[in-house]
Amino acid sequence: MSEIPLCSIVISSQIPTDEIELLETSLSLSSIKVQKSPSRIVGADDIVFIATVMGGIAATANVVEYSIKVAKAIKSWRKKLREKNIEPKGKLEHPNRPPLDLITATDEEIEEWLSQK
């Protein structure tokens, strides 16, 4: 079965490792497969996760549902970071739309960005 890419999540290496792992775990618990991109050079040591779901008829039909799960995980993660006075330096990327900055985007903008096909 193939994987359906949802987005790339680029996280600044300035974010503490345990906080990055928190996002990775949260996405995994939501049935979103995350893997670090081995071949991408963004900035100095930025971490790039590729968020995907397993392909198939059911997954294809539920891409919007999975996108909502990604949005919820990212919004919760940003809130927890900000409670610790850490800025969520990063962005969402997808080949078919402009990148979205996680520091400046509202929760609604994240939801809208992820719900686009």
mmCIF file of C-alpha atoms in Angstrom:
data_model
loop_
_atom_site.group_PDB
_atom_site.id
_atom_site.type_symbol
_atom_site.label_atom_id
_atom_site.label_comp_id
_atom_site.label_asym_id
_atom_site.label_seq_id
_atom_site.Cartn_x
_atom_site.Cartn_y
_atom_site.Cartn_z
ATOM 1 C CA MET A 1 0.000 0.000 0.000
ATOM 2 C CA SER A 2 1.293 3.447 -0.826
ATOM 3 C CA GLU A 3 1.351 6.464 1.430
ATOM 4 C CA ILE A 4 -0.582 9.678 0.879
ATOM 5 C CA PRO A 5 1.483 12.754 1.797
ATOM 6 C CA LEU A 6 -0.387 15.367 3.824
ATOM 7 C CA CYS A 7 2.346 17.957 4.296
ATOM 8 C CA SER A 8 5.906 18.604 5.340
ATOM 9 C CA ILE A 9 6.464 20.133 8.757
ATOM 10 C CA VAL A 10 9.702 22.096 9.000
ATOM 11 C CA ILE A 11 10.770 22.720 12.596
ATOM 12 C CA SER A 12 13.626 24.976 13.618
ATOM 13 C CA SER A 13 16.523 23.203 15.272
ATOM 14 C CA GLN A 14 16.270 25.902 17.966
ATOM 15 C CA ILE A 15 13.210 24.110 19.382
ATOM 16 C CA PRO A 16 14.271 21.735 22.191
ATOM 17 C CA THR A 17 14.492 18.115 21.040
ATOM 18 C CA ASP A 18 11.981 16.879 23.609
ATOM 19 C CA GLU A 19 9.438 19.425 22.342
ATOM 20 C CA ILE A 20 9.934 18.242 18.757
ATOM 21 C CA GLU A 21 9.482 14.646 19.906
ATOM 22 C CA LEU A 22 6.237 15.706 21.608
ATOM 23 C CA LEU A 23 4.820 16.807 18.233
ATOM 24 C CA GLU A 24 6.061 13.643 16.549
ATOM 25 C CA THR A 25 4.416 11.475 19.228
ATOM 26 C CA SER A 26 1.173 13.438 19.080
ATOM 27 C CA LEU A 27 0.953 12.963 15.314
ATOM 28 C CA SER A 28 1.761 9.249 15.599
ATOM 29 C CA LEU A 29 -0.984 8.783 18.193
ATOM 30 C CA SER A 30 -3.402 10.338 15.680
ATOM 31 C CA SER A 31 -2.521 7.647 13.088
ATOM 32 C CA ILE A 32 -0.331 10.059 11.133
ATOM 33 C CA LYS A 33 2.944 8.536 10.014
ATOM 34 C CA VAL A 34 5.861 10.925 10.418
ATOM 35 C CA GLN A 35 9.336 10.389 9.120
ATOM 36 C CA LYS A 36 12.302 12.676 9.056
ATOM 37 C CA SER A 37 13.284 13.704 5.574
ATOM 38 C CA PRO A 38 16.859 12.548 4.986
ATOM 39 C CA SER A 39 17.547 14.533 1.834
ATOM 40 C CA ARG A 40 16.185 18.008 2.435
ATOM 41 C CA ILE A 41 18.399 20.979 3.254
ATOM 42 C CA VAL A 42 16.341 23.887 4.553
ATOM 43 C CA GLY A 43 18.258 25.941 7.057
ATOM 44 C CA ALA A 44 20.988 25.205 9.502
ATOM 45 C CA ASP A 45 19.899 21.866 10.918
ATOM 46 C CA ASP A 46 16.148 22.398 10.519
ATOM 47 C CA ILE A 47 14.174 19.204 11.090
ATOM 48 C CA VAL A 48 11.736 18.197 8.386
ATOM 49 C CA PHE A 49 8.938 15.714 9.020
ATOM 50 C CA ILE A 50 6.879 14.287 6.206
ATOM 51 C CA ALA A 51 3.359 13.592 7.491
ATOM 52 C CA THR A 52 1.619 10.789 5.591
ATOM 53 C CA VAL A 53 -1.217 8.288 5.929
ATOM 54 C CA MET A 54 -1.368 4.813 4.443
ATOM 55 C CA GLY A 55 -3.030 4.822 1.054
ATOM 56 C CA GLY A 56 -6.096 2.914 0.011
ATOM 57 C CA ILE A 57 -9.711 3.711 -0.639
ATOM 58 C CA ALA A 58 -10.567 4.393 3.007
ATOM 59 C CA ALA A 59 -7.541 6.618 3.587
ATOM 60 C CA THR A 60 -8.132 8.577 0.392
ATOM 61 C CA ALA A 61 -11.731 9.186 1.401
ATOM 62 C CA ASN A 62 -10.624 10.345 4.855
ATOM 63 C CA VAL A 63 -7.733 12.662 3.952
ATOM 64 C CA VAL A 64 -9.714 15.621 5.305
ATOM 65 C CA GLU A 65 -10.203 13.786 8.614
ATOM 66 C CA TYR A 66 -6.473 13.094 8.832
ATOM 67 C CA SER A 67 -5.733 16.725 7.987
ATOM 68 C CA ILE A 68 -7.946 17.794 10.894
ATOM 69 C CA LYS A 69 -5.961 15.482 13.184
ATOM 70 C CA VAL A 70 -2.710 17.087 12.010
ATOM 71 C CA ALA A 71 -4.167 20.559 12.603
ATOM 72 C CA LYS A 72 -5.278 19.638 16.133
ATOM 73 C CA ALA A 73 -1.870 18.164 16.977
ATOM 74 C CA ILE A 74 -0.025 21.239 15.673
ATOM 75 C CA LYS A 75 -2.361 23.685 17.427
ATOM 76 C CA SER A 76 -1.993 21.844 20.739
ATOM 77 C CA TRP A 77 1.791 21.657 20.318
ATOM 78 C CA ARG A 78 2.040 25.391 19.596
ATOM 79 C CA LYS A 79 -0.071 26.183 22.654
ATOM 80 C CA LYS A 80 2.152 24.054 24.906
ATOM 81 C CA LEU A 81 5.293 25.675 23.511
ATOM 82 C CA ARG A 82 3.930 29.166 24.084
ATOM 83 C CA GLU A 83 2.991 28.262 27.664
ATOM 84 C CA LYS A 84 6.713 27.523 28.124
ATOM 85 C CA ASN A 85 7.659 30.826 26.406
ATOM 86 C CA ILE A 86 9.004 29.016 23.341
ATOM 87 C CA GLU A 87 8.073 30.348 19.918
ATOM 88 C CA PRO A 88 6.928 27.581 17.538
ATOM 89 C CA LYS A 89 9.484 28.349 14.844
ATOM 90 C CA GLY A 90 8.561 26.320 11.829
ATOM 91 C CA LYS A 91 6.314 26.102 8.816
ATOM 92 C CA LEU A 92 4.022 23.814 6.922
ATOM 93 C CA GLU A 93 4.843 23.034 3.314
ATOM 94 C CA HIS A 94 3.072 21.327 0.445
ATOM 95 C CA PRO A 95 3.996 21.433 -3.259
ATOM 96 C CA ASN A 96 0.558 22.761 -4.241
ATOM 97 C CA ARG A 97 0.292 25.729 -1.865
ATOM 98 C CA PRO A 98 2.429 28.459 -0.320
ATOM 99 C CA PRO A 99 4.209 27.658 2.972
ATOM 100 C CA LEU A 100 2.520 28.608 6.229
ATOM 101 C CA ASP A 101 4.544 30.096 9.098
ATOM 102 C CA LEU A 102 3.678 28.451 12.425
ATOM 103 C CA ILE A 103 4.621 31.530 14.445
ATOM 104 C CA THR A 104 2.279 33.962 12.717
ATOM 105 C CA ALA A 105 -0.553 31.702 11.517
ATOM 106 C CA THR A 106 -3.772 31.587 13.504
ATOM 107 C CA ASP A 107 -5.357 28.272 14.461
ATOM 108 C CA GLU A 108 -8.005 28.898 11.809
ATOM 109 C CA GLU A 109 -5.368 29.512 9.130
ATOM 110 C CA ILE A 110 -3.674 26.219 10.018
ATOM 111 C CA GLU A 111 -6.981 24.373 9.740
ATOM 112 C CA GLU A 112 -7.785 26.032 6.411
ATOM 113 C CA TRP A 113 -4.301 25.420 5.014
ATOM 114 C CA LEU A 114 -4.390 21.729 5.919
ATOM 115 C CA SER A 115 -7.929 21.232 4.591
ATOM 116 C CA GLN A 116 -6.975 22.384 1.071
ATOM 117 C CA LYS A 117 -6.569 19.636 -1.491
#
